[in-house]
Short mmCIF file of C-alpha atoms in Angstrom, two decimals:
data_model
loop_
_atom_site.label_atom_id
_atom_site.label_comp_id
_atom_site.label_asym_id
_atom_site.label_seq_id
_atom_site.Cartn_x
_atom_site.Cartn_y
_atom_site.Cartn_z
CA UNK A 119 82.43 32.97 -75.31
CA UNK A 120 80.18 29.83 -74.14
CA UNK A 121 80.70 28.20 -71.05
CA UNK A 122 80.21 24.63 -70.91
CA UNK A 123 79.01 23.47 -67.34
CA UNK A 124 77.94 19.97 -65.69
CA UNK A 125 76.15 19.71 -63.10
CA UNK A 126 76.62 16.97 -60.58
CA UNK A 127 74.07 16.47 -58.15
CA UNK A 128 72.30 13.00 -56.87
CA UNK A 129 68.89 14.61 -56.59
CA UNK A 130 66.91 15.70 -59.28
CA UNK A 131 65.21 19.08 -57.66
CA UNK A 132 68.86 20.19 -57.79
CA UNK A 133 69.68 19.40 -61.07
CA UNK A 134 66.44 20.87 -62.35
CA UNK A 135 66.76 24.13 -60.00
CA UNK A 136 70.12 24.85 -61.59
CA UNK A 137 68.99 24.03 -65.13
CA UNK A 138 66.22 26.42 -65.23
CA UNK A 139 68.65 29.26 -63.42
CA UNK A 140 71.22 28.54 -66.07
CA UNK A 141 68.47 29.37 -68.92
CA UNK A 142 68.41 33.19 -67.98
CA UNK A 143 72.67 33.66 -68.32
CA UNK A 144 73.33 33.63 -72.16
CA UNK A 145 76.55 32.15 -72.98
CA UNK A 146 76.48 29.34 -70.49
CA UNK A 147 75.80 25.71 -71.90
CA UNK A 148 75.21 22.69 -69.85
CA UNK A 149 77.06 20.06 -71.79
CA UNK A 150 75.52 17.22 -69.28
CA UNK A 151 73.74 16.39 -66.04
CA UNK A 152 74.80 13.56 -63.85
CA UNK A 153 73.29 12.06 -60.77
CA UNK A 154 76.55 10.81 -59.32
CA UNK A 155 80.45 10.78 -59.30
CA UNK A 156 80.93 7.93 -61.78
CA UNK A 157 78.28 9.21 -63.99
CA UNK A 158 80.29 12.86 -64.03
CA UNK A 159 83.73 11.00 -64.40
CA UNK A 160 82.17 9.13 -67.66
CA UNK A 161 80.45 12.85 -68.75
CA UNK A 162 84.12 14.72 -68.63
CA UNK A 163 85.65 11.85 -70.62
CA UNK A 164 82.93 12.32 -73.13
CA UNK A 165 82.48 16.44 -73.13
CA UNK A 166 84.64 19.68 -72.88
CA UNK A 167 83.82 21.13 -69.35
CA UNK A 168 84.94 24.72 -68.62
CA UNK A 169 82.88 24.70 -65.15
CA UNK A 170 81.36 21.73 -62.81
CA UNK A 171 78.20 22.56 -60.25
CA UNK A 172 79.24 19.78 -57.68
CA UNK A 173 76.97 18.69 -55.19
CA UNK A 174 79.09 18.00 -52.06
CA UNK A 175 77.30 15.35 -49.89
CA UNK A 176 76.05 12.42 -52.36
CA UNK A 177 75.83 8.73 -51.72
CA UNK A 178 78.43 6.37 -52.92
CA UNK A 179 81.60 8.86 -53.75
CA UNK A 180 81.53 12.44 -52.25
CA UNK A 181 81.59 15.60 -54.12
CA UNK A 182 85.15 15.81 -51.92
CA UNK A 183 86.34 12.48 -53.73
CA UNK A 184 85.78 14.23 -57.38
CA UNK A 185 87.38 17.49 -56.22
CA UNK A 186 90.23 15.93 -55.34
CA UNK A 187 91.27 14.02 -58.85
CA UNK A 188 90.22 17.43 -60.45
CA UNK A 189 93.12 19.35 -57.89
CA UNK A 190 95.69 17.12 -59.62
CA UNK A 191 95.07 18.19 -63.26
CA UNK A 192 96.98 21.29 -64.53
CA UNK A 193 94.20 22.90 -66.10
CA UNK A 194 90.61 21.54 -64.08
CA UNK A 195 87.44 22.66 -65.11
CA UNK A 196 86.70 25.22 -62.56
CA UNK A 197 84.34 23.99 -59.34
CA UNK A 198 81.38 25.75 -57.93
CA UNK A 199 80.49 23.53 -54.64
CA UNK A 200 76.72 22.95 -54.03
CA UNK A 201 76.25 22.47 -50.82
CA UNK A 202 72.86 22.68 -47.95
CA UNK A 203 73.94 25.30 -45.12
CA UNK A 204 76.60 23.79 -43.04
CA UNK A 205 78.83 26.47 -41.00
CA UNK A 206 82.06 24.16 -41.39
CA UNK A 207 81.61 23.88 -44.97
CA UNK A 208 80.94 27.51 -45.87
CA UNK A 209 84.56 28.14 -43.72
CA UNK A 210 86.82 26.07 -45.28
CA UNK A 211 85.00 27.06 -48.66
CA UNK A 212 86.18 30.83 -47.84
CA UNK A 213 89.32 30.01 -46.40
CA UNK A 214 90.36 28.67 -49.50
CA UNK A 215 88.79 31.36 -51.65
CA UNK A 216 86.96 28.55 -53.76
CA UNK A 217 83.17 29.67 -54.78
CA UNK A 218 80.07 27.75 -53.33
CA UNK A 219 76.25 28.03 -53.56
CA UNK A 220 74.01 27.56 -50.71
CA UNK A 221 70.32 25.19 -50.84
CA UNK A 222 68.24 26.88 -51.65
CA UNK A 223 70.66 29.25 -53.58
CA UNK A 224 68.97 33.06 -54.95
CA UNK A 225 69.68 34.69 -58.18
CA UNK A 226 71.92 37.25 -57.14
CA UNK A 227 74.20 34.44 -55.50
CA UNK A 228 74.65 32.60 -58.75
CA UNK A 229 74.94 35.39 -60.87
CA UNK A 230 78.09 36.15 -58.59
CA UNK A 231 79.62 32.70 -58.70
CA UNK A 232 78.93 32.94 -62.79
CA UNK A 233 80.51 36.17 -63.07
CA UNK A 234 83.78 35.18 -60.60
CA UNK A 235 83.82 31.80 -63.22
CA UNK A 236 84.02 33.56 -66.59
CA UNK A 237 86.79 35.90 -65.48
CA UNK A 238 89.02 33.34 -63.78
CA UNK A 239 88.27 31.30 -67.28
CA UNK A 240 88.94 34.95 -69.11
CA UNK A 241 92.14 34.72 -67.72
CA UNK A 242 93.28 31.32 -67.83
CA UNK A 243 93.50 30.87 -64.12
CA UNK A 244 93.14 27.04 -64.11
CA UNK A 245 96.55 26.81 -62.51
CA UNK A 246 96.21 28.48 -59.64
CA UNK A 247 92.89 27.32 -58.60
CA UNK A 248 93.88 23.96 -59.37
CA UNK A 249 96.60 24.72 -56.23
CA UNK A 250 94.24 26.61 -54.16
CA UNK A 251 91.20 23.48 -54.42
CA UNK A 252 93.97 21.11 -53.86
CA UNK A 253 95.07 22.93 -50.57
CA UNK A 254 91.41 22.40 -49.98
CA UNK A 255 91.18 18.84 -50.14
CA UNK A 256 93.92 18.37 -47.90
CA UNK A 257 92.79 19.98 -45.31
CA UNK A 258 89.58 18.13 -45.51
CA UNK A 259 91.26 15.26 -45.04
CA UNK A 260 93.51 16.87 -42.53
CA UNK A 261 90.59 17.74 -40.34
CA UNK A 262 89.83 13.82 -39.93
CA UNK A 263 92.36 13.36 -37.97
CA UNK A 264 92.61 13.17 -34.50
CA UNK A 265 96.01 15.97 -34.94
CA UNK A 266 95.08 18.05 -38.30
CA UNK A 267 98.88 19.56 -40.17
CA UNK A 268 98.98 23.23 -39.22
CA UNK A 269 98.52 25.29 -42.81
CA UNK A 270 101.72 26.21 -44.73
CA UNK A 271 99.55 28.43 -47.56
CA UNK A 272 96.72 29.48 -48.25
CA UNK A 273 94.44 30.87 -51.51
CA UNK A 274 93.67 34.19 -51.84
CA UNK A 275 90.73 35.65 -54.25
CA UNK A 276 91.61 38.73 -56.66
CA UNK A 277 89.46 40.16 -59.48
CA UNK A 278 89.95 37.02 -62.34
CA UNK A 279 92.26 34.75 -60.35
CA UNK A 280 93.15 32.88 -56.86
CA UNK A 281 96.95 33.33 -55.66
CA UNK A 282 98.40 31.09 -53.34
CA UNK A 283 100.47 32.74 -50.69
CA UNK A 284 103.21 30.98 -48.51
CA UNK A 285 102.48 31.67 -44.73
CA UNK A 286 106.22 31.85 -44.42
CA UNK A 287 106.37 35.29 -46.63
CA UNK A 288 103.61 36.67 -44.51
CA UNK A 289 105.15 38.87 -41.56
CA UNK A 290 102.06 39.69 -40.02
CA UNK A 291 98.18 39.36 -40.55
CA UNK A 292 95.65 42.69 -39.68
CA UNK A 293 92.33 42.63 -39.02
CA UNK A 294 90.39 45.31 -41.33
CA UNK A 295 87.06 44.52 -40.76
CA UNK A 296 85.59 41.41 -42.69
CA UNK A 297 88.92 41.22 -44.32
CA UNK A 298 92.38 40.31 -43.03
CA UNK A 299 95.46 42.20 -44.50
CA UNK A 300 98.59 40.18 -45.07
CA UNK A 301 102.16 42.11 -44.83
CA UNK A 302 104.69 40.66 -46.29
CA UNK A 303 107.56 43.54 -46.54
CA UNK A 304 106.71 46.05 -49.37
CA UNK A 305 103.85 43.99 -50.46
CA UNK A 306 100.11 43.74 -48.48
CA UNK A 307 97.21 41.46 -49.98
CA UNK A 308 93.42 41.86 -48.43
CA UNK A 309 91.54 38.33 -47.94
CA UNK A 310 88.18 38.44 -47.47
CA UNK A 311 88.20 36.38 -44.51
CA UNK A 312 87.85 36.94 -40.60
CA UNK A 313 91.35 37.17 -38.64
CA UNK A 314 89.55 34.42 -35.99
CA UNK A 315 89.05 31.89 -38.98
CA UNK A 316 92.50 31.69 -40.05
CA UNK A 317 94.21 31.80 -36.78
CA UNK A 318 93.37 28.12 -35.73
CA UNK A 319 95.48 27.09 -38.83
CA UNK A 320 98.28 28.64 -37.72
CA UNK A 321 101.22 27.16 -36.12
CA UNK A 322 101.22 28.65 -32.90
CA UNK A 323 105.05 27.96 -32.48
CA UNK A 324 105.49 30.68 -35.91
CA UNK A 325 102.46 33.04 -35.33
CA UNK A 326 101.42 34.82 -32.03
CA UNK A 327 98.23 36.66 -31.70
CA UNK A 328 99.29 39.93 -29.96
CA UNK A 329 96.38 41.97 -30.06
CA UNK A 330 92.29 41.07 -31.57
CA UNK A 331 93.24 43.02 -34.68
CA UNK A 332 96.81 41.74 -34.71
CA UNK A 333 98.94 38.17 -35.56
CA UNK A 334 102.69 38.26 -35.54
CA UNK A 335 105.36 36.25 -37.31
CA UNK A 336 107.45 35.54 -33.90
CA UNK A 337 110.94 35.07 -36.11
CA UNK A 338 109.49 38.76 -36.63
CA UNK A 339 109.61 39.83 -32.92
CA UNK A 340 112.35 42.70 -32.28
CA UNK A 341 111.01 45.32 -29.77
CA UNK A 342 108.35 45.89 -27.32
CA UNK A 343 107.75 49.60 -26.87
CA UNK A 344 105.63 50.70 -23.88
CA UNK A 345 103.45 53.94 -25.12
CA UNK A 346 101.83 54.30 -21.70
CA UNK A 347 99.73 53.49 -19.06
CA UNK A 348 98.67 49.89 -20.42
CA UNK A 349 99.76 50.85 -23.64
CA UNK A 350 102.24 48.71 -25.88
CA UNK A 351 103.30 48.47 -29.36
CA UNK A 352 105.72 45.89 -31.39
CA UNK A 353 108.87 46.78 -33.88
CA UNK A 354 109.42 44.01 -36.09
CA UNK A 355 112.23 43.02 -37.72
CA UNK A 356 110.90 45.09 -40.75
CA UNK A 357 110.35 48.18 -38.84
CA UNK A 358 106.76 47.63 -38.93
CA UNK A 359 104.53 48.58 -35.98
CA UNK A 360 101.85 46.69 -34.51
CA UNK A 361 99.71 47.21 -31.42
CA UNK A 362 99.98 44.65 -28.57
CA UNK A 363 97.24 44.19 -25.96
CA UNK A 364 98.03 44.11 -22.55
CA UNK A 365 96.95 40.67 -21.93
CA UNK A 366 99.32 39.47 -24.66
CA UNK A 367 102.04 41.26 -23.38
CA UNK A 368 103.57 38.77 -21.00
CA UNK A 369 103.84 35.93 -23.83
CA UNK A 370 105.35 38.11 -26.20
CA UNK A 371 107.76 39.12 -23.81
CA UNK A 372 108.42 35.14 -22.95
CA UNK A 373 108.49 34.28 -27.17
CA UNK A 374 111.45 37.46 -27.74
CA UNK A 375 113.37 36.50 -24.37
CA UNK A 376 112.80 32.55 -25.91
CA UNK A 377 113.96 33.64 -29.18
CA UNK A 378 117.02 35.88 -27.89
CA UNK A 379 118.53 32.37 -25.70
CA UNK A 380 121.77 31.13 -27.67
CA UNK A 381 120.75 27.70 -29.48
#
């Protein structure tokens, strides 16, 4: 199988540092290099891509503006962002489980991002990353408002493919660590992504944070059990239990009396 990759990026050290990388992974092919959007746009129109090293911040037209014409297409080539270290960036990147490279970027880093490529393209996955890097994009250009849309999905990262999961399956979110664990009934899906990172996407009239390891649906909310001394835990509607802090304990007792008033 040969991967055919572009590589977008308006400074030459860049282009040249991922050219020489490239040379020690057999089976990838770089089809073309381009110095800017238009030049990539022309490139793609004149080459089969499978996978496109974007530089994000590049005068003229954005990485961003690329990425999003490429979210509209059924089957995009597959993006790995290049990007200098820049905390927001590196977020959003995880939040949406899309793959990214940081300036000055080491072996082990790319040979990661070229694995993760060649089994999403293994698998035909162009679909649901196209989704996932679209979901992206909008929240980009969410965030430049002065009142950024509260998330109604997000992507999630499995061996060979990104699934997109509607926040309004999810039930509740656990923290586990560097992970979060979404329940959604008979069904739980590990993101690798901090609980804290998420949370400021969510709605806060659907999800309540009841405890630091613990976010609730609140259409979920059914009973507050007191264990002991300080000590509280949550039945949901699903018979699930969760742990509630005591300083969360007054609000979710406000949301469930809120939720119990007749409409």
């Amino acid at each position: 199988m040969t991967i055919h990759a572009l590589i977008v990026d308006d400074e030459e050290p860049g282009r040249a540092n991922l050219r020489y990388a490239l040379q020690d992974h057999p089976g990838w092919s770089i089809v073309a290099e381009c110095a800017s959007v238009a030049t990539a746009r022309a490139a793609m129109d004149a080459n089969a891509v499978d996978v496109i090293f974007l530089d994000i911040q590049m005068p003229r037209e954005t990485g961003l503006a690329l990425a999003r014409e490429l979210s509209t297409q059924t089957a995009p080539p597959l993006v790995i962002f290049v990007t200098a270290f820049n905390a927001h960036a590196i977020e959003a990147f995880d939040l949406h489980a899309l793959d990214y490279l940081l300036k000055p970027f080491d072996d082990r880093r790319l040979a990661l991002s070229l694995e993760r490529a060649t089994a999403m393209l293994k698998q035909r996955q162009q679909a649901g990353y196209a989704q996932a890097m679209g979901q992206y994009v909008k929240a980009e250009d969410e965030a430049k408002k002065e009142q950024p849309a509260y998330w109604q999905q997000i992507s999630v990262r499995s061996v060979g493919r990104i699934e997109c999961i509607q926040l309004a399956d999810v039930l509740w979110i656990e923290a586990a660590g560097n992970y979060m664990q979404l329940h959604m009934g008979q069904r739980q899906v590990l993101h690798r992504v901090a609980l804290s990172q998420l949370e400021k996407h969510l709605d806060p009239a659907s999800f309540l944070r009841v405890h630091r390891s613990a976010i609730v649906r609140c259409d979920q909310l059914s009973q507050l059990e007191v264990l002991g001394d300080g000590v509280y835990q949550l039945v949901l509607a699903n018979q699930d239990k969760v742990p509630v802090s005591e300083r969360y304990v007054a609000e979710v007792r406000r949301r469930m009396h809120d939720g119990l008033r007749p409409a």
